[in-house]
mmCIF file of C-alpha atoms in Angstrom:
data_model
loop_
_atom_site.group_PDB
_atom_site.id
_atom_site.type_symbol
_atom_site.label_atom_id
_atom_site.label_comp_id
_atom_site.label_asym_id
_atom_site.label_seq_id
_atom_site.Cartn_x
_atom_site.Cartn_y
_atom_site.Cartn_z
ATOM 1 C CA MET A 1 -31.974 29.715 -14.149
ATOM 2 C CA ILE A 2 -28.807 29.304 -12.239
ATOM 3 C CA ASP A 3 -29.587 30.547 -8.432
ATOM 4 C CA THR A 4 -26.910 28.188 -6.947
ATOM 5 C CA ILE A 5 -22.517 27.751 -7.953
ATOM 6 C CA ILE A 6 -21.487 25.256 -6.339
ATOM 7 C CA PHE A 7 -17.680 24.851 -5.449
ATOM 8 C CA ASP A 8 -14.705 22.623 -5.414
ATOM 9 C CA LEU A 9 -11.997 23.504 -3.021
ATOM 10 C CA ASP A 10 -8.459 21.990 -3.679
ATOM 11 C CA GLY A 11 -7.741 23.169 -7.415
ATOM 12 C CA VAL A 12 -9.837 25.790 -7.750
ATOM 13 C CA LEU A 13 -10.670 27.989 -4.921
ATOM 14 C CA ILE A 14 -7.152 26.798 -3.382
ATOM 15 C CA ASN A 15 -4.662 25.220 -5.446
ATOM 16 C CA SER A 16 -3.164 22.373 -3.071
ATOM 17 C CA LYS A 17 -2.348 19.755 -5.165
ATOM 18 C CA ASN A 18 0.985 20.576 -4.243
ATOM 19 C CA ILE A 19 0.643 20.543 -0.759
ATOM 20 C CA HIS A 20 -1.653 17.231 -0.988
ATOM 21 C CA PHE A 21 1.306 15.450 -3.431
ATOM 22 C CA GLU A 22 4.009 16.636 -0.756
ATOM 23 C CA SER A 23 1.608 15.289 2.701
ATOM 24 C CA LEU A 24 0.890 11.524 1.373
ATOM 25 C CA ASN A 25 4.012 11.605 0.113
ATOM 26 C CA ARG A 26 6.171 12.734 3.448
ATOM 27 C CA ALA A 27 3.411 10.399 5.213
ATOM 28 C CA LEU A 28 4.129 7.237 3.463
ATOM 29 C CA SER A 29 8.381 7.873 4.542
ATOM 30 C CA ASP A 30 7.800 9.064 7.484
ATOM 31 C CA ASN A 31 6.269 5.533 7.739
ATOM 32 C CA LYS A 32 9.534 4.091 6.210
ATOM 33 C CA LEU A 33 8.352 3.181 2.876
ATOM 34 C CA LYS A 34 10.906 3.550 0.320
ATOM 35 C CA TYR A 35 7.820 3.937 -2.355
ATOM 36 C CA GLN A 36 7.113 7.554 -3.071
ATOM 37 C CA ILE A 37 3.917 8.565 -5.797
ATOM 38 C CA SER A 38 5.182 10.179 -8.846
ATOM 39 C CA TYR A 39 4.023 13.608 -9.135
ATOM 40 C CA GLU A 40 2.713 12.657 -12.968
ATOM 41 C CA ASP A 41 0.773 9.439 -11.228
ATOM 42 C CA HIS A 42 -0.733 12.042 -8.561
ATOM 43 C CA LEU A 43 -2.201 14.286 -11.398
ATOM 44 C CA LYS A 44 -3.130 11.393 -13.456
ATOM 45 C CA ASN A 45 -4.749 8.756 -10.533
ATOM 46 C CA PHE A 46 -4.721 10.385 -7.303
ATOM 47 C CA ASP A 47 -5.809 13.950 -8.205
ATOM 48 C CA GLY A 48 -9.505 14.409 -6.012
ATOM 49 C CA LEU A 49 -9.356 11.396 -4.280
ATOM 50 C CA PRO A 50 -9.889 11.494 -0.437
ATOM 51 C CA THR A 51 -6.685 10.069 0.935
ATOM 52 C CA ILE A 52 -8.164 6.830 2.293
ATOM 53 C CA LYS A 53 -8.884 5.696 -1.636
ATOM 54 C CA LYS A 54 -5.535 7.325 -2.560
ATOM 55 C CA LEU A 55 -4.049 4.099 0.356
ATOM 56 C CA GLU A 56 -6.977 2.421 -1.093
ATOM 57 C CA ILE A 57 -5.441 1.748 -4.359
ATOM 58 C CA LEU A 58 -2.015 2.248 -2.771
ATOM 59 C CA ASN A 59 -3.115 -1.404 -0.764
ATOM 60 C CA LYS A 60 -4.606 -3.144 -4.068
ATOM 61 C CA LYS A 61 -1.212 -2.686 -6.250
ATOM 62 C CA LYS A 62 0.568 -3.746 -2.509
ATOM 63 C CA LEU A 63 2.888 -0.856 -2.775
ATOM 64 C CA VAL A 64 1.390 -0.041 0.793
ATOM 65 C CA PRO A 65 0.385 -2.643 3.488
ATOM 66 C CA LYS A 66 -3.281 -1.649 5.636
ATOM 67 C CA LYS A 67 -1.970 -2.385 8.391
ATOM 68 C CA LEU A 68 -0.558 1.497 7.612
ATOM 69 C CA ASN A 69 -3.764 3.021 6.409
ATOM 70 C CA LYS A 70 -4.713 4.649 9.743
ATOM 71 C CA LYS A 71 -1.260 5.867 10.472
ATOM 72 C CA ILE A 72 -0.460 7.258 7.347
ATOM 73 C CA LYS A 73 -3.803 8.874 6.744
ATOM 74 C CA LEU A 74 -3.268 10.448 10.290
ATOM 75 C CA LYS A 75 0.258 11.583 9.596
ATOM 76 C CA LYS A 76 -0.800 13.091 6.142
ATOM 77 C CA ASN A 77 -4.153 14.791 7.942
ATOM 78 C CA GLN A 78 -1.363 16.345 10.005
ATOM 79 C CA LEU A 79 1.079 17.592 7.415
ATOM 80 C CA THR A 80 -1.288 18.793 5.154
ATOM 81 C CA ARG A 81 -3.178 20.798 8.198
ATOM 82 C CA LYS A 82 0.340 22.436 8.595
ATOM 83 C CA LEU A 83 1.173 23.146 4.981
ATOM 84 C CA LEU A 84 -2.073 24.817 4.484
ATOM 85 C CA LYS A 85 -1.903 26.839 7.470
ATOM 86 C CA LYS A 86 1.572 28.003 6.529
ATOM 87 C CA ASN A 87 0.454 28.632 2.675
ATOM 88 C CA LEU A 88 -2.315 29.669 2.076
ATOM 89 C CA ILE A 89 -3.422 33.030 2.308
ATOM 90 C CA PHE A 90 -5.816 36.143 1.751
ATOM 91 C CA ASP A 91 -7.149 36.200 -1.797
ATOM 92 C CA LYS A 92 -8.309 39.505 -3.041
ATOM 93 C CA LYS A 93 -10.057 38.198 -5.836
ATOM 94 C CA ILE A 94 -11.466 34.970 -4.624
ATOM 95 C CA TYR A 95 -12.833 37.761 -1.108
ATOM 96 C CA SER A 96 -14.296 40.259 -4.116
ATOM 97 C CA LEU A 97 -16.067 37.106 -6.464
ATOM 98 C CA PHE A 98 -17.680 35.687 -3.242
ATOM 99 C CA GLN A 99 -18.939 39.382 -2.589
ATOM 100 C CA LYS A 100 -19.948 39.423 -6.110
ATOM 101 C CA LEU A 101 -21.529 36.374 -6.668
ATOM 102 C CA SER A 102 -23.140 36.348 -3.218
ATOM 103 C CA LYS A 103 -25.538 39.234 -3.922
ATOM 104 C CA LYS A 104 -26.964 37.600 -6.036
ATOM 105 C CA TYR A 105 -27.015 33.463 -5.431
ATOM 106 C CA LYS A 106 -26.598 30.490 -2.857
ATOM 107 C CA ILE A 107 -23.095 29.787 -2.639
ATOM 108 C CA GLY A 108 -21.204 26.435 -1.613
ATOM 109 C CA ILE A 109 -18.670 24.739 -1.407
ATOM 110 C CA ALA A 110 -18.108 20.763 -2.114
ATOM 111 C CA THR A 111 -14.790 19.038 -1.616
ATOM 112 C CA ASN A 112 -13.415 15.187 -0.772
ATOM 113 C CA ALA A 113 -11.213 17.324 1.389
ATOM 114 C CA ILE A 114 -11.530 16.838 5.435
ATOM 115 C CA GLU A 115 -13.650 19.128 7.183
ATOM 116 C CA GLU A 116 -10.824 20.650 9.052
ATOM 117 C CA THR A 117 -9.341 21.091 5.524
ATOM 118 C CA LEU A 118 -12.622 22.811 4.147
ATOM 119 C CA GLN A 119 -12.486 25.596 7.624
ATOM 120 C CA ILE A 120 -8.622 26.521 7.348
ATOM 121 C CA ALA A 121 -10.062 27.571 3.071
ATOM 122 C CA ILE A 122 -12.733 29.026 4.650
ATOM 123 C CA LYS A 123 -10.683 31.208 6.965
ATOM 124 C CA LYS A 124 -7.983 31.974 5.620
ATOM 125 C CA LEU A 125 -9.298 33.665 2.500
ATOM 126 C CA LYS A 126 -12.540 35.047 5.030
ATOM 127 C CA ILE A 127 -15.679 34.258 2.789
ATOM 128 C CA GLY A 128 -17.344 32.595 5.494
ATOM 129 C CA LYS A 129 -20.150 35.039 5.522
ATOM 130 C CA PHE A 130 -21.167 33.849 1.913
ATOM 131 C CA VAL A 131 -20.685 30.029 2.557
ATOM 132 C CA LYS A 132 -24.923 29.375 2.009
ATOM 133 C CA PHE A 133 -23.130 25.647 2.227
ATOM 134 C CA GLY A 134 -20.512 23.876 2.549
ATOM 135 C CA ILE A 135 -19.843 19.942 2.940
ATOM 136 C CA SER A 136 -16.654 17.833 3.450
ATOM 137 C CA THR A 137 -16.034 13.941 2.188
ATOM 138 C CA GLU A 138 -15.983 13.404 6.707
ATOM 139 C CA ASN A 139 -20.047 13.794 6.028
ATOM 140 C CA ILE A 140 -20.569 12.183 3.081
ATOM 141 C CA LYS A 141 -21.258 8.297 2.877
ATOM 142 C CA ASN A 142 -19.293 8.484 -0.573
ATOM 143 C CA SER A 143 -17.499 10.065 -1.850
ATOM 144 C CA LYS A 144 -16.985 11.862 -5.168
ATOM 145 C CA PRO A 145 -17.055 10.487 -8.366
ATOM 146 C CA HIS A 146 -20.329 9.299 -6.295
ATOM 147 C CA PRO A 147 -22.985 12.568 -6.828
ATOM 148 C CA GLU A 148 -23.462 12.440 -3.466
ATOM 149 C CA ILE A 149 -21.740 15.287 -2.317
ATOM 150 C CA TYR A 150 -23.687 17.826 -4.709
ATOM 151 C CA LEU A 151 -27.182 15.745 -4.017
ATOM 152 C CA ARG A 152 -26.408 17.122 -0.078
ATOM 153 C CA SER A 153 -25.501 20.236 -1.552
ATOM 154 C CA ILE A 154 -28.151 21.080 -3.280
ATOM 155 C CA VAL A 155 -30.452 20.025 -0.757
ATOM 156 C CA ASN A 156 -28.929 22.173 1.614
ATOM 157 C CA LEU A 157 -29.024 25.029 -0.406
ATOM 158 C CA ASN A 158 -32.831 24.231 -1.350
ATOM 159 C CA SER A 159 -32.589 24.145 -4.573
ATOM 160 C CA LYS A 160 -32.596 22.270 -8.228
ATOM 161 C CA PRO A 161 -29.806 20.629 -10.163
ATOM 162 C CA LYS A 162 -30.432 22.364 -13.538
ATOM 163 C CA ASN A 163 -30.429 25.647 -11.316
ATOM 164 C CA THR A 164 -26.646 24.664 -9.813
ATOM 165 C CA LEU A 165 -24.027 25.884 -11.764
ATOM 166 C CA VAL A 166 -20.613 23.648 -10.576
ATOM 167 C CA LEU A 167 -17.144 24.265 -10.409
ATOM 168 C CA GLU A 168 -14.920 21.556 -10.268
ATOM 169 C CA ASP A 169 -11.806 20.810 -11.693
ATOM 170 C CA SER A 170 -11.009 16.704 -11.101
ATOM 171 C CA HIS A 171 -12.206 14.379 -13.762
ATOM 172 C CA ASN A 172 -13.467 12.751 -9.990
ATOM 173 C CA GLY A 173 -15.444 15.683 -9.534
ATOM 174 C CA ARG A 174 -17.298 16.169 -12.595
ATOM 175 C CA ILE A 175 -17.914 12.342 -12.596
ATOM 176 C CA SER A 176 -20.091 13.160 -9.347
ATOM 177 C CA ALA A 177 -21.539 16.833 -10.988
ATOM 178 C CA LYS A 178 -22.683 15.404 -13.897
ATOM 179 C CA GLU A 179 -24.916 12.769 -12.196
ATOM 180 C CA ALA A 180 -25.908 14.421 -9.463
ATOM 181 C CA GLY A 181 -27.404 16.861 -12.948
#
């Protein structure tokens, strides 16, 4: 019997695909790189991955010098923060859903986004009192598609994999959830 629901953040609770796409391309441009990721490539190859993993892919393809990774990541995070604060708004439907679900289920959020993004979203959506556990990519060693994030969530929510429903939108997230049982 399901007693726990764990939500992904990006693409499930907030529509941030465009924010991550725009902020990464702007960070590349701000670092004087001519390469820009196409939206199709973003959705196909980068969706749901932490920024560092995206940059490692670009490093391997020789599109971004590795020495710029830290600088690009910092700029991308800064731009993402700014866009989230500007564009995320309270959603009464999400609030009502969390209010209803929290009466019967333990609720968690597990995201490949950074902790700051998770906290901004929880605050803007006003769902903090319903979320029993939240975890970001900064609190794990292995990001999605590795199952660590969901296994840690299940343990912290005092549940079992067979009693947990995961709501995911990305391929990497679904692999992570499935591998966690």
